[in-house]
Short mmCIF file of C-alpha atoms in Angstrom, two decimals:
data_model
loop_
_atom_site.label_atom_id
_atom_site.label_comp_id
_atom_site.label_asym_id
_atom_site.label_seq_id
_atom_site.Cartn_x
_atom_site.Cartn_y
_atom_site.Cartn_z
CA MET P 6 0.00 0.00 0.00
CA HIS P 7 1.33 3.43 -0.95
CA LYS P 8 2.17 5.90 1.82
CA ILE P 9 -0.69 8.25 0.87
CA ASP P 10 -3.16 5.34 0.87
CA LYS P 11 -2.01 4.34 4.34
CA LEU P 12 -2.40 7.91 5.52
CA ILE P 13 -5.95 8.13 4.14
CA LYS P 14 -6.93 4.76 5.62
CA SER P 15 -5.56 5.79 9.00
CA LEU P 16 -7.51 9.04 8.85
CA ASN P 17 -10.74 7.30 7.84
CA ASP P 18 -10.43 4.64 10.53
CA PHE P 19 -10.10 7.21 13.30
CA ILE P 20 -12.79 9.56 12.00
CA ALA P 21 -15.18 6.61 11.73
CA LYS P 22 -14.96 6.18 15.51
CA VAL P 23 -16.08 9.72 16.29
CA ASP P 24 -19.27 10.14 18.28
CA ASP P 25 -20.83 13.03 20.16
CA GLU P 26 -17.81 14.26 22.09
CA GLU P 27 -18.02 15.46 25.66
CA ASN P 28 -17.41 19.12 26.35
CA ILE P 29 -13.82 19.81 25.40
CA ALA P 30 -13.10 21.11 28.90
CA ASP P 31 -13.97 17.67 30.29
CA VAL P 32 -11.44 15.78 28.19
CA VAL P 33 -8.52 18.21 27.90
CA PRO P 34 -6.22 19.32 30.75
CA ASP P 35 -6.79 22.94 31.71
CA PHE P 36 -4.76 25.74 30.15
CA PRO P 37 -5.29 29.50 29.64
CA GLY P 38 -8.04 30.00 27.06
CA LEU P 39 -9.45 26.45 27.16
CA ASP P 40 -12.91 27.88 27.84
CA LYS P 41 -12.81 29.70 24.49
CA LEU P 42 -12.25 26.57 22.40
CA PRO P 43 -15.78 25.07 22.35
CA ALA P 44 -17.20 28.11 20.53
CA ILE P 45 -14.31 28.19 18.03
CA ILE P 46 -14.61 24.44 17.39
CA GLU P 47 -18.37 24.74 16.87
CA ASP P 48 -17.97 27.59 14.38
CA TYR P 49 -15.25 25.74 12.47
CA GLU P 50 -17.29 22.52 12.47
CA LYS P 51 -20.23 24.37 10.90
CA THR P 52 -17.91 25.84 8.26
CA VAL P 53 -16.39 22.44 7.39
CA ALA P 54 -19.85 20.82 7.29
CA ARG P 55 -21.08 23.54 4.92
CA LEU P 56 -18.13 23.01 2.58
CA LEU P 57 -18.62 19.23 2.61
CA ARG P 58 -22.33 19.62 1.82
CA ALA P 59 -21.53 21.95 -1.06
CA GLN P 60 -18.94 19.51 -2.40
CA ARG P 61 -21.42 16.62 -2.23
CA LYS P 62 -24.09 18.72 -3.96
CA ARG P 63 -21.73 19.56 -6.83
CA PHE P 64 -20.92 15.90 -7.42
CA LEU P 65 -24.56 14.78 -7.13
CA ASN P 66 -25.73 17.52 -9.50
CA ALA P 67 -23.09 16.45 -11.99
CA PHE P 68 -24.20 12.83 -11.63
CA ASN P 69 -27.87 13.64 -12.18
CA THR P 70 -27.16 15.63 -15.34
CA PHE P 71 -25.06 12.78 -16.71
CA VAL P 72 -27.72 10.09 -16.52
CA LEU P 73 -28.07 7.88 -19.60
CA LYS P 74 -30.68 5.23 -20.32
CA ASP P 75 -28.45 2.24 -19.69
CA ASP P 76 -27.45 2.06 -16.02
CA LYS P 77 -24.17 0.23 -16.48
CA GLN P 78 -23.05 2.44 -19.33
CA THR P 79 -24.01 5.54 -17.36
CA LEU P 80 -22.02 4.61 -14.26
CA GLU P 81 -18.94 3.67 -16.24
CA ALA P 82 -19.15 6.82 -18.37
CA PHE P 83 -19.69 9.01 -15.31
CA LEU P 84 -16.68 7.45 -13.59
CA VAL P 85 -14.52 8.47 -16.55
CA PHE P 86 -16.02 11.98 -16.50
CA LEU P 87 -15.51 12.20 -12.75
CA LYS P 88 -11.81 11.29 -12.92
CA SER P 89 -10.94 13.23 -16.06
CA ASP P 90 -13.01 16.38 -15.57
CA LEU P 91 -14.84 16.90 -12.28
CA PHE P 92 -11.91 16.10 -9.97
CA ALA P 93 -9.80 18.66 -11.83
CA VAL P 94 -12.22 21.51 -11.14
CA ASP P 95 -13.21 20.59 -7.57
CA GLU P 96 -13.04 23.84 -5.55
CA PHE P 97 -13.17 22.18 -2.11
CA ALA P 98 -9.44 22.26 -1.38
CA GLU P 99 -9.08 25.96 -2.15
CA GLU P 100 -12.19 26.96 -0.17
CA PHE P 101 -11.35 24.71 2.78
CA GLY P 102 -7.74 25.90 2.84
CA GLU P 103 -8.76 29.55 3.02
CA GLU P 104 -11.31 28.98 5.80
CA THR P 105 -8.92 26.76 7.77
CA ALA P 106 -6.08 29.28 7.60
CA GLU P 107 -8.38 31.93 9.02
CA PHE P 108 -9.55 29.74 11.92
CA LEU P 109 -6.02 28.57 12.74
CA GLN P 110 -4.70 32.13 12.67
CA LEU P 111 -7.45 33.36 14.99
CA THR P 112 -6.96 30.49 17.43
CA VAL P 113 -3.16 30.60 17.57
CA GLU P 114 -3.08 34.36 18.11
CA GLU P 115 -5.76 34.38 20.80
CA LEU P 116 -4.31 31.48 22.78
CA ALA P 117 -0.70 32.68 22.43
CA LYS P 118 -1.77 36.00 23.91
CA LEU P 119 -3.38 34.32 26.94
CA MET P 120 -0.55 31.82 27.45
CA MET P 121 2.24 34.43 27.30
CA GLU P 122 0.34 36.65 29.72
CA SER P 123 0.04 33.76 32.17
CA ILE P 124 3.77 32.97 31.92
CA ASP P 125 5.21 36.47 32.26
CA LYS P 126 3.28 39.74 32.10
CA ASP P 127 6.53 41.57 31.28
CA VAL P 128 6.66 39.82 27.89
CA PRO P 129 3.16 40.06 26.39
CA PHE P 130 2.21 38.65 23.00
CA GLU P 131 2.62 41.11 20.13
CA VAL P 132 2.96 39.22 16.88
CA LEU P 133 3.39 35.66 15.61
CA SER P 134 6.71 34.53 14.22
CA LYS P 135 7.07 34.04 10.49
CA ARG P 136 7.74 30.36 11.16
CA THR P 137 4.27 29.95 12.65
CA THR P 138 2.40 32.00 10.04
CA ASP P 139 4.18 29.94 7.37
CA TRP P 140 3.09 26.79 9.23
CA ILE P 141 -0.53 28.01 9.23
CA GLN P 142 -0.48 28.58 5.48
CA ASN P 143 1.33 25.35 4.64
CA TRP P 144 -0.68 23.07 6.92
CA SER P 145 -4.01 24.60 5.81
CA LYS P 146 -3.07 23.86 2.20
CA ASP P 147 -1.74 20.35 2.92
CA LEU P 148 -4.77 19.38 5.01
CA ALA P 149 -7.14 20.70 2.33
CA GLU P 150 -5.42 18.68 -0.39
CA LEU P 151 -5.39 15.54 1.77
CA MET P 152 -9.12 15.83 2.54
CA GLN P 153 -9.95 16.41 -1.11
CA LEU P 154 -7.84 13.45 -2.22
CA ASN P 155 -9.54 11.32 0.43
CA THR P 156 -12.96 12.21 -0.98
CA HIS P 157 -11.90 11.68 -4.59
CA LYS P 158 -10.52 8.22 -3.85
CA ALA P 159 -13.63 7.28 -1.88
CA LEU P 160 -15.94 8.45 -4.69
CA GLU P 161 -13.98 6.49 -7.25
CA ASN P 162 -14.07 3.34 -5.11
CA GLU P 163 -17.81 3.75 -4.41
CA LEU P 164 -18.63 3.98 -8.11
CA LEU P 165 -16.39 1.04 -8.96
CA GLN P 166 -18.23 -1.02 -6.34
CA ALA P 167 -21.60 0.14 -7.70
CA ILE P 168 -20.60 -0.97 -11.20
CA GLU P 169 -19.33 -4.31 -9.91
CA ASP P 170 -22.57 -4.88 -7.96
CA GLY P 171 -24.74 -3.91 -10.92
CA ASP P 172 -26.39 -1.05 -9.03
CA SER P 173 -29.12 1.05 -10.60
CA ILE P 174 -28.81 4.80 -11.02
CA ALA P 175 -30.86 5.39 -7.88
CA GLU P 176 -28.75 2.95 -5.86
CA ALA P 177 -25.51 4.55 -7.02
CA GLU P 178 -26.83 8.00 -6.15
CA LEU P 179 -27.77 6.78 -2.66
CA ARG P 180 -24.27 5.38 -2.21
CA MET P 181 -22.81 8.80 -2.98
CA LYS P 182 -25.25 10.62 -0.69
CA GLU P 183 -24.42 8.40 2.28
CA MET P 184 -20.64 8.46 1.97
CA PRO P 185 -19.02 9.26 5.36
CA GLN P 186 -16.63 11.66 3.63
CA PHE P 187 -19.52 14.14 3.41
CA ASN P 188 -21.13 13.69 6.83
CA ARG P 189 -21.11 15.74 10.02
CA ASN P 190 -18.85 13.27 11.85
CA ARG P 191 -16.03 14.14 9.51
CA ALA P 192 -16.60 17.85 10.07
CA ARG P 193 -16.71 17.34 13.85
CA ALA P 194 -13.54 15.25 14.01
CA THR P 195 -11.71 17.66 11.73
CA ALA P 196 -12.77 20.73 13.71
CA ARG P 197 -11.87 19.25 17.08
CA THR P 198 -8.50 17.94 15.92
CA GLU P 199 -7.37 21.04 14.03
CA ILE P 200 -8.45 23.63 16.61
CA LEU P 201 -6.71 21.62 19.33
CA THR P 202 -3.69 21.42 17.03
CA ALA P 203 -3.80 25.21 16.77
CA SER P 204 -3.85 25.40 20.58
CA SER P 205 -0.73 23.23 20.73
CA ARG P 206 0.96 25.41 18.13
CA ALA P 207 0.01 28.49 20.16
CA HIS P 208 1.65 26.94 23.23
CA TYR P 209 4.81 26.07 21.30
CA GLU P 210 4.93 29.63 19.88
CA SER P 211 4.41 31.09 23.37
CA PHE P 212 7.16 28.97 24.89
CA LYS P 213 9.58 29.99 22.11
CA GLN P 214 8.83 33.69 22.62
CA SER P 215 8.86 33.56 26.44
CA PRO P 216 12.50 33.77 27.63
CA ALA P 217 11.67 32.14 30.98
CA VAL P 218 10.41 28.89 29.39
CA LYS P 219 13.26 26.46 29.00
CA GLU P 220 11.41 23.15 28.65
CA LYS P 221 7.99 21.79 27.70
CA LYS P 222 6.02 19.04 29.41
CA TRP P 223 3.55 16.61 27.82
CA LYS P 224 0.32 16.53 29.84
CA HIS P 225 -2.12 13.65 29.35
CA SER P 226 -5.83 14.06 30.06
CA GLY P 227 -5.72 11.04 32.35
CA ALA P 228 -8.86 9.43 33.67
CA LYS P 229 -11.06 12.04 31.98
CA LYS P 230 -10.84 10.16 28.70
CA ILE P 231 -12.96 7.08 28.04
CA ASN P 232 -10.47 5.26 25.80
CA PRO P 233 -7.03 6.73 26.52
CA ARG P 234 -4.10 5.60 24.42
CA ALA P 235 -1.54 3.69 26.49
CA THR P 236 1.28 5.34 24.58
CA HIS P 237 -0.09 8.81 25.36
CA MET P 238 -0.59 7.92 29.02
CA ALA P 239 3.06 6.90 29.09
CA MET P 240 4.01 10.35 27.78
CA ASP P 241 2.42 12.14 30.73
CA GLY P 242 5.05 14.25 32.48
CA VAL P 243 7.76 13.74 29.85
CA THR P 244 9.82 16.93 29.84
CA ILE P 245 12.20 18.00 27.07
CA PRO P 246 13.76 21.23 25.71
CA VAL P 247 11.29 23.43 23.80
CA ASP P 248 12.79 22.68 20.37
CA ASP P 249 13.18 18.92 20.89
CA PHE P 250 10.77 16.30 19.51
CA PHE P 251 8.51 13.97 21.45
CA TYR P 252 8.64 10.34 20.28
CA VAL P 253 5.33 8.44 20.35
CA ASP P 254 4.66 5.06 18.70
CA GLY P 255 7.71 5.44 16.50
CA GLU P 256 6.57 8.90 15.35
CA SER P 257 7.91 12.32 16.30
CA GLY P 258 6.34 15.73 16.83
CA LEU P 259 6.99 19.05 18.56
CA TYR P 260 3.67 18.92 20.42
CA PRO P 261 0.45 16.86 20.74
CA ARG P 262 -1.38 16.55 17.39
CA ASP P 263 1.61 17.93 15.46
CA PRO P 264 0.77 17.26 11.76
CA SER P 265 4.00 15.27 11.57
CA PHE P 266 2.13 12.59 13.56
CA THR P 267 -0.28 10.30 11.68
CA ALA P 268 -4.01 10.17 12.45
CA LYS P 269 -3.58 7.49 15.12
CA ASN P 270 -1.74 10.03 17.28
CA ARG P 271 -3.76 13.10 16.24
CA VAL P 272 -7.49 12.36 16.01
CA HIS P 273 -9.24 12.25 19.43
CA CYS P 274 -6.02 13.23 21.22
CA GLY P 275 -6.72 15.48 24.23
CA CYS P 276 -3.15 15.95 25.44
CA VAL P 277 -1.61 19.41 25.87
CA LEU P 278 1.73 21.09 26.56
CA GLY P 279 2.79 22.77 29.77
CA PRO P 280 5.70 25.20 30.30
CA VAL P 281 8.68 24.57 32.55
CA VAL P 282 9.84 27.99 33.76
CA ASP P 283 13.29 29.19 34.85
CA GLU P 284 12.66 31.45 37.88
CA ASP P 285 16.03 33.16 37.48
CA ILE P 286 15.08 34.43 34.01
CA LEU P 287 11.69 35.54 35.31
CA GLY P 288 13.62 37.82 37.66
CA LEU P 289 15.45 39.64 34.85
CA SER P 290 14.49 43.19 33.93
CA LYS P 291 11.75 43.80 31.37
CA ASP P 292 14.27 45.15 28.83
CA GLU P 293 16.54 42.12 29.24
CA LYS P 294 13.65 39.74 28.68
CA GLU P 295 12.42 41.69 25.66
CA LYS P 296 15.88 41.45 24.11
CA LEU P 297 15.80 37.66 24.59
CA ARG P 298 12.33 37.51 23.03
CA GLN P 299 13.53 39.42 19.96
CA GLU P 300 16.44 37.01 19.58
CA ALA P 301 13.97 34.10 19.65
CA LEU P 302 11.77 35.80 17.05
CA ASP P 303 14.77 36.35 14.80
CA GLU P 304 15.60 32.66 15.12
CA MET P 305 12.05 31.84 13.95
CA GLY P 306 12.34 33.94 10.81
CA GLY P 307 11.45 37.24 12.42
CA PRO P 308 8.01 38.61 13.20
CA SER P 309 5.31 37.96 10.66
CA THR P 310 4.64 40.89 8.34
CA SER P 311 0.91 40.27 8.64
CA ARG P 312 -1.45 39.12 11.32
CA ARG P 313 -5.14 38.32 11.09
CA ASN P 314 -5.23 39.00 7.35
CA ASN P 315 -2.85 36.11 6.75
CA GLY P 316 -5.04 33.48 5.12
CA LYS P 317 -8.20 35.51 5.69
CA ILE P 318 -10.67 35.83 2.85
CA GLU P 319 -10.81 39.44 1.80
CA ASP P 320 -14.07 41.37 2.01
CA GLU P 321 -16.20 41.08 -1.11
CA VAL P 322 -15.24 43.56 -3.82
CA SER P 323 -17.94 46.00 -4.88
CA TYR P 324 -18.42 46.12 -8.66
CA ARG P 325 -20.46 48.64 -10.61
CA PRO P 326 -21.65 49.05 -14.19
CA ILE P 327 -20.53 52.16 -16.06
CA GLU P 328 -23.59 54.39 -15.76
CA ASN P 329 -22.33 57.48 -17.63
CA ILE P 330 -20.50 56.00 -20.60
CA GLU P 331 -19.55 59.32 -22.22
CA GLU P 332 -18.10 60.68 -19.00
CA TRP P 333 -16.07 57.50 -18.39
CA ASP P 334 -14.88 57.55 -22.01
CA GLU P 335 -13.55 61.10 -21.59
CA LYS P 336 -11.84 60.15 -18.34
CA VAL P 337 -9.99 57.03 -19.52
CA SER P 338 -9.60 57.02 -23.30
CA GLU P 339 -7.32 59.95 -24.12
CA PRO P 340 -4.66 59.22 -21.44
CA TRP P 341 -4.50 55.65 -22.73
CA ARG P 342 -4.35 56.56 -26.44
CA ASN P 343 -1.45 58.90 -25.77
CA LYS P 344 0.62 55.97 -24.46
CA LEU P 345 0.14 53.76 -27.53
CA THR P 346 2.66 53.26 -30.29
CA VAL P 347 1.43 53.36 -33.89
CA ALA P 348 1.87 49.57 -34.14
CA GLU P 349 -0.16 48.96 -30.97
CA ALA P 350 -3.01 51.26 -31.99
CA THR P 351 -3.13 49.74 -35.49
CA ALA P 352 -3.14 46.17 -34.18
CA ILE P 353 -5.99 46.90 -31.75
CA ARG P 354 -8.05 48.77 -34.37
CA ASN P 355 -7.64 45.93 -36.88
CA TYR P 356 -8.58 43.41 -34.19
CA THR P 357 -11.90 45.20 -33.60
CA ASP P 358 -12.63 44.95 -37.34
CA ASP P 359 -12.08 41.40 -38.62
CA VAL P 360 -8.54 40.45 -37.61
CA TYR P 361 -9.89 38.99 -34.37
CA ARG P 362 -10.87 35.84 -36.28
CA PRO P 363 -7.37 34.66 -37.37
CA ILE P 364 -5.82 35.90 -34.11
CA ASN P 365 -8.17 33.99 -31.83
CA LYS P 366 -8.07 30.94 -34.10
CA TYR P 367 -4.31 30.88 -33.66
CA LEU P 368 -4.53 31.37 -29.89
CA ARG P 369 -7.23 28.72 -29.40
CA GLU P 370 -6.24 26.13 -31.99
CA ASN P 371 -2.67 27.07 -32.98
CA LYS P 372 -3.86 27.27 -36.60
CA LEU P 373 -2.84 29.95 -39.12
CA ASP P 374 -5.34 31.72 -41.37
CA GLY P 375 -4.09 34.36 -43.81
CA TYR P 376 -0.99 35.36 -41.82
CA SER P 377 2.43 33.83 -41.29
CA GLU P 378 3.26 32.71 -37.77
CA GLU P 379 5.75 35.54 -37.42
CA GLU P 380 3.13 38.11 -38.47
CA ILE P 381 0.41 36.77 -36.19
CA LYS P 382 2.74 36.64 -33.19
CA GLN P 383 3.76 40.26 -33.74
CA ILE P 384 0.14 41.41 -33.94
CA ILE P 385 -0.68 39.52 -30.73
CA GLU P 386 2.31 41.07 -28.99
CA ASP P 387 1.26 44.57 -30.09
CA ILE P 388 -2.31 44.06 -28.87
CA SER P 389 -1.20 42.73 -25.47
CA SER P 390 1.35 45.48 -25.09
CA GLY P 391 -1.22 48.12 -25.98
CA ILE P 392 -4.03 47.02 -23.69
CA SER P 393 -1.58 46.54 -20.80
CA LYS P 394 -1.00 50.32 -20.88
CA PHE P 395 -4.61 50.98 -19.86
CA ASP P 396 -5.02 51.86 -16.16
CA LEU P 397 -8.23 50.31 -14.84
CA GLU P 398 -8.85 52.16 -11.59
CA ASP P 399 -12.38 50.90 -10.93
CA ASN P 400 -14.08 47.57 -10.25
CA ILE P 401 -16.38 47.44 -13.25
CA ILE P 402 -19.08 45.24 -14.78
CA THR P 403 -19.10 44.43 -18.49
CA TYR P 404 -21.20 42.11 -20.65
CA ARG P 405 -20.67 39.45 -23.29
CA GLY P 406 -23.08 37.37 -25.36
CA LEU P 407 -22.23 33.96 -26.85
CA GLU P 408 -24.01 32.01 -29.56
CA ASP P 409 -23.52 28.66 -27.82
CA ASN P 410 -22.60 26.98 -24.55
CA ILE P 411 -18.91 26.64 -25.46
CA TRP P 412 -18.16 24.58 -22.32
CA ASN P 413 -20.76 21.88 -23.10
CA LEU P 414 -21.66 21.66 -19.41
CA PRO P 415 -24.94 22.40 -17.63
CA PRO P 416 -24.92 25.73 -15.75
CA GLU P 417 -25.08 24.17 -12.29
CA ILE P 418 -21.82 22.33 -12.99
CA LEU P 419 -20.14 25.53 -14.17
CA VAL P 420 -20.73 27.29 -10.84
CA GLY P 421 -17.47 27.49 -8.90
CA MET P 422 -15.28 26.49 -11.83
CA LYS P 423 -12.12 28.43 -12.64
CA LEU P 424 -11.66 28.84 -16.36
CA GLU P 425 -9.16 30.43 -18.72
CA GLU P 426 -9.62 32.11 -22.09
CA GLN P 427 -6.71 31.38 -24.41
CA SER P 428 -7.80 34.16 -26.78
CA PHE P 429 -8.54 37.85 -26.26
CA VAL P 430 -12.03 38.45 -24.83
CA SER P 431 -14.36 41.12 -26.19
CA THR P 432 -16.92 42.49 -23.73
CA SER P 433 -19.02 45.66 -23.68
CA ILE P 434 -19.59 48.19 -20.93
CA ASN P 435 -23.05 48.75 -22.46
CA LYS P 436 -25.48 45.98 -21.50
CA ALA P 437 -27.93 46.93 -24.25
CA VAL P 438 -25.27 46.34 -26.91
CA SER P 439 -24.68 42.77 -25.75
CA PHE P 440 -28.24 41.72 -24.95
CA ASP P 441 -30.55 43.89 -27.07
CA GLY P 442 -33.78 42.62 -28.60
CA SER P 443 -31.96 41.11 -31.56
CA PHE P 444 -29.81 38.84 -29.35
CA LYS P 445 -30.20 35.26 -30.58
CA GLY P 446 -27.41 33.60 -28.62
CA LYS P 447 -27.67 31.00 -25.88
CA VAL P 448 -25.38 32.52 -23.22
CA GLN P 449 -25.41 35.93 -21.51
CA MET P 450 -22.39 36.71 -19.34
CA GLU P 451 -21.91 39.44 -16.77
CA TRP P 452 -18.18 40.01 -16.27
CA ARG P 453 -16.94 41.43 -12.98
CA ILE P 454 -13.55 42.97 -13.63
CA PRO P 455 -11.44 44.17 -10.66
CA MET P 456 -9.19 47.20 -10.81
CA GLY P 457 -5.73 46.45 -12.12
CA THR P 458 -6.95 43.80 -14.59
CA VAL P 459 -5.06 43.76 -17.89
CA GLY P 460 -7.65 44.99 -20.35
CA ALA P 461 -8.58 48.23 -22.12
CA TYR P 462 -11.60 50.25 -23.14
CA VAL P 463 -10.78 50.31 -26.86
CA ASN P 464 -13.86 52.19 -28.08
CA SER P 465 -11.97 55.36 -29.05
CA ILE P 466 -9.87 53.50 -31.66
CA SER P 467 -12.38 50.78 -32.58
CA GLU P 468 -13.80 50.30 -36.08
CA PHE P 469 -17.20 49.94 -34.40
CA ASP P 470 -17.41 52.62 -31.73
CA HIS P 471 -21.07 51.86 -30.98
CA GLU P 472 -20.01 48.58 -29.35
CA HIS P 473 -18.32 50.26 -26.34
CA GLU P 474 -15.83 47.41 -26.23
CA PHE P 475 -13.69 46.55 -23.22
CA LEU P 476 -11.04 44.09 -24.44
CA LEU P 477 -9.49 41.61 -22.00
CA ASN P 478 -6.01 40.22 -22.52
CA LYS P 479 -5.33 36.71 -23.79
CA GLY P 480 -4.99 34.17 -21.01
CA THR P 481 -7.53 35.89 -18.75
CA LYS P 482 -8.62 33.61 -15.90
CA TYR P 483 -12.02 33.86 -14.29
CA LYS P 484 -14.30 32.11 -11.82
CA VAL P 485 -17.97 31.32 -12.40
CA ILE P 486 -19.84 32.95 -9.50
CA ASP P 487 -23.33 31.98 -10.66
CA ALA P 488 -24.95 30.28 -13.64
CA PHE P 489 -28.54 29.29 -14.35
CA GLU P 490 -30.91 28.77 -17.27
CA GLU P 491 -33.85 31.10 -17.86
CA ASP P 492 -36.15 31.00 -20.88
CA GLY P 493 -33.68 28.81 -22.73
CA ILE P 494 -30.74 31.16 -22.13
CA ILE P 495 -27.82 30.40 -19.79
CA LYS P 496 -27.10 33.46 -17.66
CA MET P 497 -23.74 33.67 -15.93
CA ILE P 498 -21.87 35.93 -13.54
CA VAL P 499 -18.10 35.54 -13.72
CA GLU P 500 -15.24 37.31 -11.95
CA VAL P 501 -11.77 37.87 -13.36
CA ILE P 502 -8.99 36.38 -11.23
CA ASN P 503 -5.93 38.58 -11.08
CA GLY P 504 -2.54 37.18 -10.05
CA ALA P 505 -3.70 33.61 -10.69
#
């Protein structure tokens, strides 16, 4: 069995044992801030459960839209589609990683503050070390990828078993609905384990930054636990230097539930760390202790350059349509035109006429049509160079109509997907131009374009200035925020992803 398969099996085995846990305070030795953990764990559990439900819904919706008449053929075909397409666009890992980083950051900071205050009021918590903020980011990402891989493997195995057993469509759907990878137990076990891990990391961080702490002590929850691990009971009272590793069951970690341990030593573990204090250092002056703390921070990569925003999802950006088109045109067009070279202006003007066809054909299919490869590459370079000189200082909304559903996927499957346009993308700041009464296409797109996006309002040099065209650069990435069908037309809201 491969290492990753063993890791996933270990994780599943321990999560399967989870039941309604006692109050965390009843199973974990006391420490400063313990009373705050139940609320944090509950909030994180709800967040994880919501993400798991959304992930299950996406897969079930995809399954239901894929149904064919022949059950066996459908299941086999869907399994191929699942592995080759749906797994690749699963958004769970990214969403879970962002949420987890935020919860870990909040927990580590809050508990480090309380722990350092309890150790020595002369050396209060100010900022996390870069080593710990890096750990938060890296572990959030690694955990997210592991959980997503776990679910993908389980889904694949469930469908293979359904095919082998000759299940009907309804039976296969029920299998997917009832998978433990999507249930509340998984959310509960994850929340409890990871928030307690954050508490251990907070203690380790506090001990490193507190000059008076010279050693750390493993503290077992003792008789409070119903099924204590013998190996963890044996660790009770073990005292080692702060930077040394504890060795448990042939595994090593800096603290209880350290991610370097496997699930058998992490899930359901209620052990904690305690500080061993040097009274002589406690008696030093405040300035002397602060100097020692700064030395410790330097050793850990220095203080983090960010705090609560590290891993936090930014507030939603506010987008707006261009209400006064003439006024906006006067504001943005002339400064941009004055920056363009003759070659750039010519290339963009020709693109708005009919040169867009051979250019986009080359970008999408790598096929030439009427131009040599050298010529087409130069035109593309001039267009990109020209539109990159436009300064988009607003978060704007533009519009684009398409004749067909170019993705060949139902709208509910498109929601959440991240996509990329290989070609340049023509949109309009005038909704009426894109979706007027003569529109006969099958897709209407609302584009949300954040400030700083590489694109340009090319209307002032366009061959068709009534189109009010905003041209996006080749290779633009975007996320589908919403998509639904109404009166036979797919309506979508997408948001450009900058820095992707």
